[in-house]
Amino acid sequence: MSIRVVVIGARGYTGSELLPLLYHHPECKVVAIASTSAAGEALTDHVEGMEGSDLRFSDIQPDNLRSFPADFYVLALANGQAGDYVAAIDRHFPDAVVIDLSADYRFDTSWNYGQPERFTEELRGAKRISNPGCYATGAQLALLPIADLLTGTPVVFGVSGYSGAGKTPSRKNDPEVLRDNLLPYALADHVHEREVSFQLGRDIRFLPHVASFFRGITLTVSAELHETFTVAELVEIYRRAYASFELIEVQADIPEVTQVRGGHGVIIGGFTVSKSEPRRIAIVCVLDNLLKGAATQAIQNMNLAFGLPRETGLSRSAFLSGVKADG
């Protein structure tokens, strides 16, 4: 199999993480990469992990997309920008697989929601896949094994590295603003709060923050269950739930961002049961926002869509990551 791949929106942090994974994937051939601002420039001048590639950026727009045929299109665009490209792909290459990394189709039930741990079978052969958000990935993985045991509204306190705010300058990705600081934002109705609530079929509360480190996410979940469990019982529930998913590790101790930064996996741990109110628990989940929160998950979803083993191309030896310091 040789999957012809076109990546649109490749100049962002996620695109730069995804490109080396696609380039080194044993079943993929990257045929075109879109960037209006860098059109004509060599990919190797901008993205590490692409050594030996002679690819150059192309100016791919919806009205010229027919000149870039592919089996698989990745849309790594800002929210609100995917629609015209999707319409062009639907018109010219309706049988191609499309994965959208934005929030544009996460609430559209005609698209497959790309959570491989929950929808493995539904994603096999899927043509239109909406990649989950980074915070939403961790929050759902932390809540899924106990979703049927929840009572009340879970609260998720999240802290992300500033790469999650993208490259467009703002207070949320300004190292000087973030120095020795923690920046809360969007403390109600965040898009990932709505995404998780929609996908789980129950409300959650999400409190996002940005910290001064570049990449990684830590999520602390506070929830109440309708019956009591010991820490050992909770650990066992999670280990059973994720036994067949090699990228998810369950541990009793509190996981830290440094354990997952630059890696494909997720660690869930820190299981805590209140002594005074034993139905009240806390759980911690950590992941890399640019990888399992975006690029890694896109590879898993692509693999399933094309009938490949879920983790194809995600071994440690195949992982070449890194965005140059100048972005």
Tab-separated table of C-alpha atoms in Angstrom, residues 9-315:
chain	number	residue	atom	x	y	z
A	9	GLY	CA	-1.967	23.989	6.916
A	10	ALA	CA	1.453	22.502	7.573
A	11	ARG	CA	3.188	25.595	8.987
A	12	GLY	CA	1.619	25.372	12.435
A	13	TYR	CA	3.081	23.463	15.361
A	14	THR	CA	0.829	20.450	14.825
A	15	GLY	CA	1.564	20.300	11.100
A	16	SER	CA	5.279	20.332	11.827
A	17	GLU	CA	4.862	17.404	14.223
A	18	LEU	CA	2.666	15.463	11.831
A	19	LEU	CA	4.852	15.802	8.743
A	20	PRO	CA	7.802	13.702	10.001
A	21	LEU	CA	5.394	10.995	11.169
A	22	LEU	CA	3.809	10.848	7.709
A	23	TYR	CA	7.163	11.098	5.922
A	24	HIS	CA	8.584	8.128	7.834
A	25	HIS	CA	5.345	6.127	7.869
A	26	PRO	CA	5.923	2.819	6.036
A	27	GLU	CA	2.673	3.048	4.049
A	28	CYS	CA	2.594	6.785	3.184
A	29	LYS	CA	3.961	8.970	0.443
A	30	VAL	CA	3.627	12.706	1.107
A	31	VAL	CA	2.983	14.277	-2.305
A	32	ALA	CA	2.168	17.900	-1.437
A	33	ILE	CA	2.282	20.260	1.538
A	34	ALA	CA	0.396	23.526	1.596
A	35	SER	CA	1.657	26.872	2.805
A	36	THR	CA	0.812	30.149	1.130
A	37	SER	CA	3.468	32.138	2.992
A	38	ALA	CA	6.252	29.589	2.334
A	39	ALA	CA	5.208	28.449	-1.168
A	40	GLY	CA	8.241	27.291	-3.159
A	41	GLU	CA	10.483	26.967	-0.116
A	42	ALA	CA	12.111	23.690	0.825
A	43	LEU	CA	10.372	21.780	3.578
A	44	THR	CA	13.698	20.860	5.158
A	45	ASP	CA	14.354	24.564	5.823
A	46	HIS	CA	11.366	24.688	8.162
A	47	VAL	CA	10.687	21.258	9.635
A	48	GLU	CA	13.128	18.896	11.321
A	49	GLY	CA	12.877	15.159	10.818
A	50	MET	CA	12.464	15.474	7.029
A	51	GLU	CA	16.076	14.802	6.050
A	52	GLY	CA	16.377	13.517	2.499
A	53	SER	CA	13.077	15.014	1.373
A	54	ASP	CA	13.004	17.175	-1.743
A	55	LEU	CA	9.472	18.410	-1.047
A	56	ARG	CA	8.637	22.089	-1.275
A	57	PHE	CA	5.634	23.951	0.026
A	58	SER	CA	2.819	24.583	-2.449
A	59	ASP	CA	0.110	27.232	-2.453
A	60	ILE	CA	-2.923	24.946	-2.312
A	61	GLN	CA	-6.295	26.675	-2.307
A	62	PRO	CA	-9.801	25.207	-2.642
A	63	ASP	CA	-10.014	26.426	-6.237
A	64	ASN	CA	-6.802	24.650	-7.338
A	65	LEU	CA	-7.040	21.573	-5.113
A	66	ARG	CA	-8.010	19.406	-8.109
A	67	SER	CA	-4.350	19.697	-9.188
A	68	PHE	CA	-3.274	17.877	-6.006
A	69	PRO	CA	-4.899	14.415	-6.092
A	70	ALA	CA	-4.393	12.219	-3.040
A	71	ASP	CA	-5.815	9.295	-1.104
A	72	PHE	CA	-5.610	11.159	2.186
A	73	TYR	CA	-5.941	14.851	3.054
A	74	VAL	CA	-5.000	16.308	6.421
A	75	LEU	CA	-6.516	19.691	7.243
A	76	ALA	CA	-4.353	21.338	9.904
A	77	LEU	CA	-6.065	24.711	9.684
A	78	ALA	CA	-7.424	27.182	12.208
A	79	ASN	CA	-11.023	26.790	13.343
A	80	GLY	CA	-13.497	27.952	10.706
A	81	GLN	CA	-11.217	27.406	7.694
A	82	ALA	CA	-11.840	23.769	6.770
A	83	GLY	CA	-15.201	24.052	5.020
A	84	ASP	CA	-14.082	25.295	1.602
A	85	TYR	CA	-11.368	22.632	1.398
A	86	VAL	CA	-13.787	19.904	2.428
A	87	ALA	CA	-16.228	21.059	-0.253
A	88	ALA	CA	-13.446	20.959	-2.873
A	89	ILE	CA	-12.385	17.450	-1.810
A	90	ASP	CA	-16.005	16.286	-1.829
A	91	ARG	CA	-16.339	17.639	-5.366
A	92	HIS	CA	-13.101	16.358	-6.896
A	93	PHE	CA	-11.968	13.405	-4.737
A	94	PRO	CA	-15.018	12.147	-2.813
A	95	ASP	CA	-13.425	8.756	-2.068
A	96	ALA	CA	-10.380	10.295	-0.373
A	97	VAL	CA	-10.023	10.123	3.397
A	98	VAL	CA	-10.087	13.497	5.165
A	99	ILE	CA	-8.960	14.161	8.722
A	100	ASP	CA	-9.727	17.625	10.052
A	101	LEU	CA	-7.675	18.717	13.052
A	102	SER	CA	-9.808	21.770	13.830
A	103	ALA	CA	-13.038	21.926	15.814
A	104	ASP	CA	-15.138	22.483	12.692
A	105	TYR	CA	-16.660	18.979	12.468
A	106	ARG	CA	-16.437	17.695	16.049
A	107	PHE	CA	-20.143	18.339	16.554
A	108	ASP	CA	-21.185	17.057	13.123
A	109	THR	CA	-22.632	13.557	13.475
A	110	SER	CA	-22.152	12.895	9.743
A	111	TRP	CA	-18.401	12.809	10.460
A	112	ASN	CA	-16.624	10.115	12.458
A	113	TYR	CA	-15.186	11.361	15.727
A	114	GLY	CA	-11.574	10.240	15.753
A	115	GLN	CA	-11.118	8.754	19.198
A	116	PRO	CA	-9.428	5.415	18.469
A	117	GLU	CA	-9.824	4.068	22.005
A	118	ARG	CA	-13.588	4.427	21.840
A	119	PHE	CA	-14.457	4.129	18.153
A	120	THR	CA	-11.926	1.665	16.746
A	121	GLU	CA	-14.441	-0.248	14.663
A	122	GLU	CA	-16.336	2.818	13.446
A	123	LEU	CA	-13.081	4.368	12.209
A	124	ARG	CA	-12.149	1.386	10.047
A	125	GLY	CA	-12.857	2.498	6.490
A	126	ALA	CA	-14.111	5.947	7.565
A	127	LYS	CA	-13.824	8.732	4.972
A	128	ARG	CA	-14.456	11.878	7.040
A	129	ILE	CA	-12.811	12.034	10.463
A	130	SER	CA	-12.764	14.866	12.959
A	131	ASN	CA	-9.681	14.691	15.177
A	132	PRO	CA	-10.469	15.396	18.861
A	133	GLY	CA	-9.041	18.442	20.600
A	134	CYS	CA	-5.947	18.063	22.774
A	135	TYR	CA	-7.572	18.875	26.119
A	136	ALA	CA	-10.655	16.913	25.059
A	137	THR	CA	-8.543	13.840	24.342
A	138	GLY	CA	-7.093	13.757	27.850
A	139	ALA	CA	-10.360	14.639	29.587
A	140	GLN	CA	-12.270	11.892	27.794
A	141	LEU	CA	-9.612	9.258	28.363
A	142	ALA	CA	-9.646	10.148	32.053
A	143	LEU	CA	-13.446	9.917	32.274
A	144	LEU	CA	-14.433	7.115	29.882
A	145	PRO	CA	-13.783	4.127	32.189
A	146	ILE	CA	-16.011	5.650	34.891
A	147	ALA	CA	-18.560	7.388	32.645
A	148	ASP	CA	-21.365	5.065	33.756
A	149	LEU	CA	-20.447	5.523	37.414
A	150	LEU	CA	-20.539	9.321	37.480
A	151	THR	CA	-23.008	11.377	39.431
A	152	GLY	CA	-23.080	15.148	39.347
A	153	THR	CA	-20.844	17.183	37.046
A	154	PRO	CA	-17.129	16.338	36.812
A	155	VAL	CA	-14.687	19.240	36.965
A	156	VAL	CA	-11.523	19.166	34.864
A	157	PHE	CA	-8.648	21.534	35.712
A	158	GLY	CA	-6.264	21.703	32.753
A	159	VAL	CA	-2.831	23.232	32.253
A	160	SER	CA	-1.205	23.285	28.811
A	161	GLY	CA	2.122	24.364	27.438
A	162	TYR	CA	1.881	27.501	25.330
A	163	SER	CA	2.257	25.658	22.013
A	164	GLY	CA	-1.436	24.866	22.478
A	165	ALA	CA	-2.182	28.521	21.774
A	166	GLY	CA	-0.649	28.260	18.297
A	167	LYS	CA	1.768	30.624	16.576
A	168	THR	CA	-0.428	33.719	16.231
A	169	PRO	CA	0.963	36.101	18.896
A	170	SER	CA	-1.201	36.520	21.987
A	171	ARG	CA	-0.852	36.688	25.757
A	172	LYS	CA	-1.384	32.917	25.850
A	173	ASN	CA	1.830	32.178	23.936
A	174	ASP	CA	3.995	35.104	25.016
A	175	PRO	CA	6.896	33.709	27.087
A	176	GLU	CA	7.318	37.054	28.858
A	177	VAL	CA	3.682	37.122	29.982
A	178	LEU	CA	3.926	33.492	31.082
A	179	ARG	CA	7.252	33.758	32.866
A	180	ASP	CA	6.708	32.726	36.527
A	181	ASN	CA	3.004	32.889	35.787
A	182	LEU	CA	-0.098	30.761	35.172
A	183	LEU	CA	-2.736	32.191	32.874
A	184	PRO	CA	-6.398	31.138	33.266
A	185	TYR	CA	-8.684	31.716	30.280
A	186	ALA	CA	-12.099	30.757	28.818
A	187	LEU	CA	-13.334	29.556	32.211
A	188	ALA	CA	-16.834	28.786	30.910
A	189	ASP	CA	-18.035	27.366	27.579
A	190	HIS	CA	-14.565	26.557	26.252
A	191	VAL	CA	-14.857	24.631	22.966
A	192	HIS	CA	-13.303	21.559	24.596
A	193	GLU	CA	-15.787	21.730	27.466
A	194	ARG	CA	-18.571	21.639	24.884
A	195	GLU	CA	-16.799	18.914	22.894
A	196	VAL	CA	-16.362	16.556	25.849
A	197	SER	CA	-19.902	17.210	27.100
A	198	PHE	CA	-21.267	16.490	23.609
A	199	GLN	CA	-19.227	13.322	23.105
A	200	LEU	CA	-19.854	11.877	26.571
A	201	GLY	CA	-23.524	12.845	26.582
A	202	ARG	CA	-23.194	14.576	29.956
A	203	ASP	CA	-22.005	17.975	31.123
A	204	ILE	CA	-18.507	18.552	32.428
A	205	ARG	CA	-16.866	21.720	33.684
A	206	PHE	CA	-13.473	22.601	32.254
A	207	LEU	CA	-11.030	25.197	33.576
A	208	PRO	CA	-8.099	25.717	31.148
A	209	HIS	CA	-4.797	27.408	31.970
A	210	VAL	CA	-1.562	28.108	30.073
A	211	ALA	CA	1.844	27.715	31.696
A	212	SER	CA	5.351	28.794	30.715
A	213	PHE	CA	6.487	25.397	29.346
A	214	PHE	CA	6.206	24.815	25.584
A	215	ARG	CA	4.424	21.479	25.214
A	216	GLY	CA	2.434	19.005	27.267
A	217	ILE	CA	-0.866	18.914	29.151
A	218	THR	CA	-1.810	17.930	32.668
A	219	LEU	CA	-5.470	17.462	33.579
A	220	THR	CA	-6.777	16.964	37.097
A	221	VAL	CA	-10.285	15.523	37.176
A	222	SER	CA	-12.520	15.836	40.233
A	223	ALA	CA	-15.612	13.630	40.109
A	224	GLU	CA	-18.228	11.975	42.273
A	225	LEU	CA	-19.326	8.372	41.761
A	226	HIS	CA	-22.609	6.740	42.705
A	227	GLU	CA	-20.752	4.083	44.692
A	228	THR	CA	-17.439	3.802	46.523
A	229	PHE	CA	-14.197	2.291	45.233
A	230	THR	CA	-10.744	1.915	46.689
A	231	VAL	CA	-7.717	3.292	44.883
A	232	ALA	CA	-6.695	-0.259	43.954
A	233	GLU	CA	-10.139	-0.943	42.494
A	234	LEU	CA	-10.034	2.253	40.410
A	235	VAL	CA	-6.576	1.391	39.090
A	236	GLU	CA	-7.862	-2.041	38.087
A	237	ILE	CA	-10.918	-0.535	36.332
A	238	TYR	CA	-8.639	1.675	34.234
A	239	ARG	CA	-6.104	-1.031	33.500
A	240	ARG	CA	-8.839	-3.317	32.230
A	241	ALA	CA	-10.357	-0.538	30.134
A	242	TYR	CA	-7.061	0.283	28.405
A	243	ALA	CA	-5.354	-3.121	28.408
A	244	SER	CA	-5.372	-3.355	24.597
A	245	PHE	CA	-4.184	0.211	23.961
A	246	GLU	CA	-0.403	0.335	24.016
A	247	LEU	CA	-0.194	4.125	24.059
A	248	ILE	CA	-2.097	4.406	27.341
A	249	GLU	CA	-0.386	3.643	30.620
A	250	VAL	CA	-2.194	3.438	33.947
A	251	GLN	CA	-0.275	3.938	37.178
A	252	ALA	CA	-1.145	4.549	40.820
A	253	ASP	CA	1.246	7.492	41.270
A	254	ILE	CA	0.563	11.010	40.025
A	255	PRO	CA	1.949	11.329	36.474
A	256	GLU	CA	3.896	14.394	35.362
A	257	VAL	CA	4.180	16.211	32.046
A	258	THR	CA	7.887	15.424	31.789
A	259	GLN	CA	6.990	11.725	31.473
A	260	VAL	CA	5.074	12.243	28.210
A	261	ARG	CA	6.581	15.349	26.637
A	262	GLY	CA	7.799	14.419	23.143
A	263	GLY	CA	6.128	10.999	23.290
A	264	HIS	CA	3.044	9.420	21.753
A	265	GLY	CA	1.504	8.122	24.949
A	266	VAL	CA	-0.896	9.055	27.714
A	267	ILE	CA	-0.446	8.342	31.408
A	268	ILE	CA	-3.446	8.211	33.735
A	269	GLY	CA	-2.793	8.002	37.456
A	270	GLY	CA	-2.856	9.838	40.748
A	271	PHE	CA	-6.040	8.010	41.761
A	272	THR	CA	-7.281	9.564	44.989
A	273	VAL	CA	-10.320	8.734	47.109
A	274	SER	CA	-11.565	11.203	49.708
A	275	LYS	CA	-11.535	9.804	53.233
A	276	SER	CA	-14.362	12.054	54.380
A	277	GLU	CA	-16.494	11.569	51.239
A	278	PRO	CA	-15.388	8.266	49.708
A	279	ARG	CA	-17.535	8.650	46.597
A	280	ARG	CA	-15.471	11.727	45.673
A	281	ILE	CA	-12.360	10.941	43.640
A	282	ALA	CA	-9.566	12.647	41.710
A	283	ILE	CA	-7.594	11.437	38.690
A	284	VAL	CA	-4.654	12.954	36.774
A	285	CYS	CA	-4.018	12.536	33.045
A	286	VAL	CA	-0.957	13.778	31.137
A	287	LEU	CA	-0.209	13.809	27.410
A	288	ASP	CA	1.707	15.756	24.793
A	289	ASN	CA	-0.745	18.208	23.221
A	290	LEU	CA	1.052	18.218	19.856
A	291	LEU	CA	1.340	14.431	19.608
A	292	LYS	CA	-1.362	12.276	21.220
A	293	GLY	CA	-3.422	15.468	21.467
A	294	ALA	CA	-3.157	15.999	17.701
A	295	ALA	CA	-0.557	14.443	15.345
A	296	THR	CA	-0.254	10.978	16.907
A	297	GLN	CA	-4.009	10.638	17.060
A	298	ALA	CA	-4.306	11.678	13.415
A	299	ILE	CA	-1.893	8.865	12.483
A	300	GLN	CA	-3.898	6.349	14.514
A	301	ASN	CA	-7.092	7.484	12.789
A	302	MET	CA	-5.487	7.331	9.354
A	303	ASN	CA	-4.237	3.808	10.070
A	304	LEU	CA	-7.709	2.641	11.024
A	305	ALA	CA	-9.306	4.349	8.017
A	306	PHE	CA	-6.947	2.497	5.664
A	307	GLY	CA	-7.237	-0.858	7.416
A	308	LEU	CA	-3.787	-0.788	9.025
A	309	PRO	CA	-2.870	-1.716	12.604
A	310	ARG	CA	-3.719	1.252	14.822
A	311	GLU	CA	-0.152	2.131	15.896
A	312	THR	CA	1.593	1.639	12.529
A	313	GLY	CA	4.374	4.205	12.171
A	314	LEU	CA	4.310	5.204	15.839
A	315	SER	CA	7.157	3.120	17.202
